[in-house]
Coordinates of C-alpha atoms in Angstrom, one line a residue:
Chain E
X118 CA 46.6 41.0 -8.0
X119 CA 47.4 37.3 -8.1
X120 CA 46.3 35.8 -11.4
X121 CA 44.2 32.6 -11.3
X122 CA 45.5 29.5 -12.9
X123 CA 43.4 27.5 -15.3
X124 CA 43.4 23.8 -15.2
X125 CA 40.9 21.1 -16.1
X126 CA 38.6 20.1 -13.3
X127 CA 38.2 16.4 -12.4
X128 CA 34.7 14.8 -12.3
X129 CA 35.0 14.6 -8.5
X130 CA 35.8 18.3 -8.2
X131 CA 32.9 19.1 -10.5
X132 CA 30.5 17.1 -8.4
X133 CA 31.6 18.8 -5.3
X134 CA 31.3 22.2 -6.9
X135 CA 27.7 21.4 -8.1
X136 CA 26.7 20.3 -4.6
X137 CA 28.3 23.4 -3.0
X138 CA 26.5 25.6 -5.5
X139 CA 23.2 24.1 -4.5
X140 CA 24.1 24.5 -0.8
X141 CA 24.7 20.9 -0.2
X142 CA 27.9 18.9 0.7
X143 CA 29.9 18.6 3.8
X144 CA 31.8 21.5 5.4
X145 CA 35.1 20.0 4.3
X146 CA 33.8 19.7 0.7
X147 CA 32.7 23.3 0.8
X148 CA 36.1 24.4 2.0
X149 CA 37.7 22.5 -0.8
X150 CA 35.4 24.1 -3.3
X151 CA 36.1 27.5 -1.9
X152 CA 39.8 27.0 -2.3
X153 CA 39.3 25.7 -5.8
X154 CA 37.2 28.7 -6.8
X155 CA 39.8 31.1 -5.5
X156 CA 42.6 29.3 -7.3
X157 CA 41.0 28.3 -10.5
X158 CA 39.2 30.5 -13.0
X159 CA 37.5 27.5 -14.6
X160 CA 36.2 26.4 -11.2
X161 CA 34.9 29.8 -10.5
X162 CA 33.0 30.0 -13.8
X163 CA 31.6 26.5 -13.3
X164 CA 30.5 27.3 -9.7
X165 CA 28.9 30.6 -10.7
X166 CA 26.9 29.0 -13.5
X167 CA 25.5 26.4 -11.2
X168 CA 25.0 28.9 -8.4
X169 CA 22.9 31.0 -10.8
X170 CA 20.7 28.0 -11.8
X171 CA 20.4 26.9 -8.1
X172 CA 19.2 30.4 -7.2
X173 CA 16.6 30.2 -9.9
X174 CA 15.4 26.8 -8.8
X175 CA 15.2 27.9 -5.2
X176 CA 12.9 30.7 -6.3
X177 CA 10.4 28.3 -7.7
X178 CA 7.4 28.1 -5.4
X179 CA 5.0 25.3 -5.0
X180 CA 2.0 25.6 -7.3
X181 CA -1.3 26.5 -5.7
X182 CA -3.8 23.6 -5.7
X183 CA -6.9 24.8 -7.5
X184 CA -9.9 25.2 -5.1
X185 CA -12.2 23.3 -7.4
X186 CA -10.3 20.1 -6.7
X187 CA -11.0 20.5 -3.0
X188 CA -14.7 21.1 -3.8
X189 CA -14.8 18.0 -5.9
X190 CA -13.1 15.9 -3.2
X191 CA -15.5 17.3 -0.6
X192 CA -18.5 16.4 -2.8
X193 CA -17.1 12.9 -3.6
X194 CA -16.4 12.0 0.0
X195 CA -19.7 13.4 1.2
X196 CA -21.5 11.3 -1.4
X197 CA -19.5 8.2 -0.4
X198 CA -20.4 8.8 3.2
X199 CA -24.1 9.1 2.4
X200 CA -24.0 5.8 0.5
X201 CA -22.1 4.1 3.3
X202 CA -23.4 2.4 6.4
X203 CA -26.9 1.2 5.5
X204 CA -27.3 -2.5 5.8
X205 CA -30.2 -2.5 3.3
X206 CA -28.1 -0.7 0.7
X207 CA -25.2 -3.0 1.3
X208 CA -27.5 -6.0 0.8
X209 CA -29.1 -4.4 -2.2
X210 CA -25.7 -3.8 -3.8
X211 CA -24.5 -7.3 -2.9
X212 CA -27.5 -8.9 -4.5
X213 CA -28.1 -6.7 -7.5
X214 CA -24.8 -5.4 -8.4
X215 CA -23.3 -8.9 -8.5
X216 CA -25.8 -11.2 -10.1
X217 CA -23.3 -14.1 -10.2
X218 CA -22.8 -14.0 -6.5
X219 CA -26.6 -13.9 -5.8
X220 CA -27.3 -16.7 -8.3
X221 CA -24.6 -19.0 -6.7
X222 CA -25.9 -18.2 -3.2
X223 CA -29.5 -19.1 -4.3
X224 CA -28.5 -22.4 -5.9
X225 CA -26.4 -23.4 -2.8
X226 CA -29.3 -22.5 -0.5
X227 CA -31.9 -24.5 -2.5
X228 CA -29.6 -27.5 -2.8
X229 CA -28.9 -27.6 1.0
X230 CA -32.6 -27.4 1.8
X231 CA -33.4 -30.2 -0.6
X232 CA -30.6 -32.4 0.7
X233 CA -31.7 -31.7 4.3
X234 CA -35.3 -32.8 3.5
X235 CA -34.2 -36.0 1.8
X236 CA -31.8 -37.0 4.6
X237 CA -34.3 -36.4 7.5
X238 CA -37.4 -37.9 5.8
X239 CA -39.2 -40.4 8.3
X240 CA -39.1 -44.1 7.2
X241 CA -42.5 -45.6 6.6
X242 CA -43.0 -49.5 6.4
X243 CA -46.1 -51.0 4.8
X244 CA -46.4 -54.8 5.7
X245 CA -49.3 -57.1 4.9
X246 CA -51.2 -59.0 7.7
X247 CA -49.8 -62.4 6.4
X248 CA -46.2 -61.0 6.6
X249 CA -46.8 -59.9 10.2
X250 CA -48.2 -63.3 11.3
X251 CA -45.3 -65.0 9.6
X252 CA -42.9 -62.8 11.4
X253 CA -44.5 -63.5 14.7
X254 CA -44.3 -67.2 14.1
X255 CA -40.7 -67.0 13.2
X256 CA -39.9 -64.9 16.3
X257 CA -41.7 -67.5 18.5
X258 CA -39.8 -70.4 17.0
X259 CA -36.5 -68.5 17.5
X260 CA -37.4 -67.9 21.2
X261 CA -38.3 -71.6 21.6
X262 CA -34.9 -72.6 20.2
X263 CA -33.1 -70.2 22.5
X264 CA -35.2 -71.4 25.5
X265 CA -34.3 -75.0 24.8
X266 CA -30.6 -74.2 24.6
X267 CA -30.7 -72.3 27.9
X268 CA -32.5 -75.3 29.6
X269 CA -29.9 -77.8 28.3
X270 CA -27.1 -75.5 29.5
X271 CA -28.7 -75.3 33.0
X272 CA -29.0 -79.1 33.3
X273 CA -25.4 -79.6 32.2
X274 CA -24.1 -77.1 34.7
X275 CA -26.2 -78.6 37.5
X276 CA -25.4 -82.3 36.8
X277 CA -22.0 -82.4 35.2
X278 CA -20.0 -79.3 35.9
X279 CA -21.1 -78.5 39.5
X280 CA -21.4 -82.1 40.7
X281 CA -18.5 -83.7 39.1
X282 CA -16.0 -81.0 38.5
X283 CA -16.6 -78.6 41.3
X284 CA -18.3 -80.3 44.3
X285 CA -16.3 -83.5 44.2
X286 CA -12.8 -81.9 44.3
X287 CA -14.1 -79.5 46.9
X288 CA -15.3 -82.3 49.2
X289 CA -12.0 -84.2 48.8
X290 CA -10.0 -81.1 49.8
X291 CA -12.2 -80.6 52.9
X292 CA -11.7 -84.2 53.9
X293 CA -7.9 -83.8 53.6
X294 CA -8.0 -80.7 55.7
X295 CA -10.0 -82.5 58.4
X296 CA -7.6 -85.4 58.5
X297 CA -4.7 -83.0 58.9
X298 CA -6.5 -81.3 61.9
X299 CA -7.2 -84.6 63.5
X300 CA -3.5 -85.6 63.2
X301 CA -2.4 -82.5 64.9
X302 CA -4.8 -83.0 67.8
X303 CA -3.3 -86.4 68.5
Chain T
X23 CA -15.5 14.8 5.4
X24 CA -13.2 17.9 5.1
X25 CA -14.7 18.8 8.4
X26 CA -12.8 16.1 10.1
X27 CA -9.8 17.9 11.7
X28 CA -7.2 15.2 10.9
X29 CA -8.2 15.0 7.3
X30 CA -8.4 18.7 6.9
X31 CA -5.0 19.1 8.4
X32 CA -3.4 16.7 6.0
X33 CA -5.1 18.2 3.0
X34 CA -4.1 21.7 4.0
X35 CA -0.6 20.6 4.6
X36 CA -0.1 18.6 1.5
X37 CA -2.5 19.8 -1.2
X38 CA 0.1 22.1 -2.9
X39 CA 2.8 19.5 -2.7
X40 CA 0.6 16.9 -4.3
X41 CA -0.5 19.2 -7.0
X42 CA 3.0 20.6 -7.7
X43 CA 4.6 17.2 -8.0
X44 CA 1.8 16.0 -10.2
X45 CA 2.1 19.0 -12.4
X46 CA 5.9 18.6 -12.9
X47 CA 5.6 14.9 -13.4
X48 CA 2.7 14.9 -15.8
X49 CA 3.2 18.3 -17.5
X50 CA -0.5 18.6 -17.9
X51 CA -2.9 20.5 -15.7
X52 CA -5.9 18.3 -16.2
X53 CA -4.0 15.2 -15.4
X54 CA -2.4 16.9 -12.4
X55 CA -5.9 17.9 -11.2
X56 CA -7.1 14.2 -11.5
X57 CA -4.1 12.8 -9.7
X58 CA -4.4 15.4 -6.9
X59 CA -8.1 14.6 -6.5
X60 CA -7.4 10.8 -6.5
X61 CA -4.6 11.2 -3.9
X62 CA -6.9 13.2 -1.7
X63 CA -9.7 10.6 -1.9
X64 CA -7.2 7.9 -1.1
X65 CA -6.1 9.8 2.0
X66 CA -9.7 10.0 3.0
X67 CA -10.2 6.3 2.5
X68 CA -7.1 5.4 4.6
X69 CA -7.6 8.1 7.2
X70 CA -8.5 5.6 10.0
X71 CA -5.3 3.6 9.6
X72 CA -3.2 6.6 8.9
X73 CA 0.1 7.2 10.7
X74 CA 0.3 11.0 10.6
X75 CA 4.1 10.9 11.2
X76 CA 4.6 8.9 8.1
X77 CA 2.1 10.8 6.1
X78 CA 4.5 12.8 4.0
X79 CA 6.2 9.7 2.6
X80 CA 3.0 7.9 2.1
X81 CA 1.3 10.8 0.3
X82 CA 4.3 11.4 -2.0
X83 CA 4.7 7.7 -2.7
X84 CA 1.0 7.5 -3.6
X85 CA 1.2 10.6 -5.7
X86 CA 4.3 9.3 -7.5
X87 CA 2.8 5.9 -8.2
X88 CA -0.4 7.6 -9.6
X89 CA 1.7 9.9 -11.8
X90 CA 3.6 6.9 -13.1
X91 CA 0.3 5.2 -13.9
X92 CA -0.8 8.3 -15.8
X93 CA 2.4 8.6 -17.7
X94 CA 2.2 5.0 -18.8
X95 CA -1.4 5.4 -19.9
X96 CA -0.8 8.3 -22.0
X97 CA 2.6 7.4 -23.4
X98 CA 1.1 7.8 -26.8
X99 CA -0.1 11.3 -26.4
X100 CA 3.0 12.9 -25.2
X101 CA 2.5 16.0 -27.3
X102 CA 0.0 17.4 -24.9
X103 CA 2.7 19.6 -23.3
X104 CA 1.8 21.7 -20.3
X105 CA 1.4 25.3 -21.0
X106 CA 3.7 26.2 -18.2
X107 CA 3.5 29.9 -19.0
X108 CA -0.1 29.8 -17.6
X109 CA 1.3 29.1 -14.2
X110 CA 4.2 31.6 -14.3
X111 CA 1.9 34.4 -13.5
X112 CA 0.7 32.7 -10.3
X113 CA 4.1 31.6 -9.1
X114 CA 6.0 34.8 -9.6
X115 CA 5.6 36.9 -6.5
X116 CA 3.4 40.0 -6.9
X117 CA 5.5 42.1 -4.5
X118 CA 8.0 42.7 -7.2
X119 CA 5.7 44.9 -9.1
X120 CA 7.4 48.0 -8.0
X121 CA 10.8 46.8 -9.4
X122 CA 12.2 47.5 -12.8
X123 CA 9.8 46.1 -15.5
X124 CA 12.7 44.8 -17.5
X125 CA 13.9 42.9 -14.5
X126 CA 10.4 41.5 -13.8
X127 CA 10.2 40.3 -17.4
X128 CA 13.6 38.8 -17.2
X129 CA 12.7 37.0 -14.0
X130 CA 9.5 35.7 -15.5
X131 CA 11.2 34.4 -18.6
X132 CA 14.0 32.8 -16.6
X133 CA 11.6 31.1 -14.2
X134 CA 9.6 29.9 -17.1
X135 CA 12.7 28.5 -18.8
X136 CA 13.8 26.8 -15.6
X137 CA 10.4 25.2 -15.1
X138 CA 10.4 24.0 -18.7
X139 CA 13.9 22.6 -18.3
X140 CA 12.9 20.8 -15.2
X141 CA 10.0 19.3 -17.1
X142 CA 12.3 18.1 -19.9
X143 CA 14.4 16.1 -17.4
X144 CA 14.0 12.3 -17.7
X145 CA 11.2 11.0 -15.5
X146 CA 13.5 9.3 -12.9
X147 CA 15.7 12.4 -12.5
X148 CA 12.7 14.8 -12.5
X149 CA 10.9 13.0 -9.7
X150 CA 14.0 13.2 -7.4
X151 CA 14.8 16.8 -8.4
X152 CA 11.3 18.1 -7.8
X153 CA 11.0 16.2 -4.5
X154 CA 14.3 17.6 -3.2
X155 CA 14.6 21.0 -4.7
X156 CA 11.0 22.1 -4.9
X157 CA 9.2 20.1 -2.3
X158 CA 12.1 20.1 0.2
X159 CA 12.1 16.4 1.0
X160 CA 15.2 14.9 2.6
X161 CA 17.2 12.1 0.9
X162 CA 15.7 9.5 3.2
X163 CA 12.2 10.6 2.6
X164 CA 12.7 10.5 -1.2
X165 CA 14.3 7.1 -0.9
X166 CA 11.2 5.8 0.9
X167 CA 8.7 7.6 -1.3
X168 CA 10.2 6.4 -4.5
X169 CA 11.4 3.0 -3.3
X170 CA 14.9 3.8 -4.3
X171 CA 18.2 3.3 -2.5
X172 CA 19.6 6.3 -0.8
X173 CA 22.7 6.4 -2.9
X174 CA 20.6 6.4 -6.1
X175 CA 18.7 9.4 -4.8
X176 CA 22.0 11.3 -4.5
X177 CA 23.3 10.1 -7.8
X178 CA 20.0 11.0 -9.6
X179 CA 19.9 14.4 -8.0
X180 CA 23.4 15.2 -9.2
X181 CA 22.6 13.9 -12.7
X182 CA 19.4 16.0 -12.7
X183 CA 21.4 19.2 -11.7
X184 CA 23.9 18.5 -14.5
X185 CA 21.2 17.8 -17.0
X186 CA 19.3 21.0 -16.0
X187 CA 22.4 23.0 -16.4
X188 CA 22.9 21.7 -19.9
X189 CA 19.3 22.5 -20.7
X190 CA 19.7 26.0 -19.5
X191 CA 23.0 26.7 -21.2
X192 CA 21.5 28.9 -23.9
X193 CA 19.7 31.1 -21.4
X194 CA 22.5 32.0 -19.1
X195 CA 23.0 35.7 -18.7

């Protein structure tokens, strides 16, 4: 029988042996490990020790989840479902479980109502009879002044602007045009 | 709510995985119970927007995150070690009862030692090891569940195997 040689394994060889012992590693790695095991006693010992542990590890089954956990979860979820979905309960919890939120909301609401009332309040004027008469008189005077200005403007337009600056040049141009027509007839 | 088929399916499918992972991570039955319960309630809360095809990763990620939260919270009280032996009776298959009693005892002791050794692994190695070896997740799924690069998953798994081997050195036959 051929005696196996003993030599130190490199870290890389050891890693490959460990992977192979746990059933991992590529096919080529496994072949390398196989050859190593057959040729090296140290490799074989190393491989077997890991292989033994790997077998023990593979035997470990998952632990069974206790049934009381499921019961508790079922109870919790059922209770949450019962508390969920009601508008009134949501409102109740929003208002009473968070007093700061409800207090802020109330303050904002009251403030906005007060501001709205102040801004939209109808204006009321209280004048005395003398103030009204005085205002009427002032208005009449103002209208008189405006009327006077309008009359003066009308007269100026009629006499100066239309007569002197519009009618006169218009007549002159018509006369020139007539002369031209007469000349052509001759 | 467990009457809803989709939810019931997910719970039936993953309840043992969630519980096992929590148990290995937290080493405490009561905390594992709490985490399992919390994960189940979270699944229920998210059931409407749940992508069933990505459920495994989502569930294991949620479980892992909750376990980490629990571990952080009780960092002070680490001496509450899980009585793993309580669970050995349940996990060892009953169909071996006809075999040699010595062998059964040996198997029980060995299984117990392996479980204890797994629980002694550092947290980051333990999570990868349990997800891969016990829960049967693929590298890619572990990478997503633990938010970890794929290569790190492989490296951690190798380290975990080495560490476990060291832990079990004294018990080898």
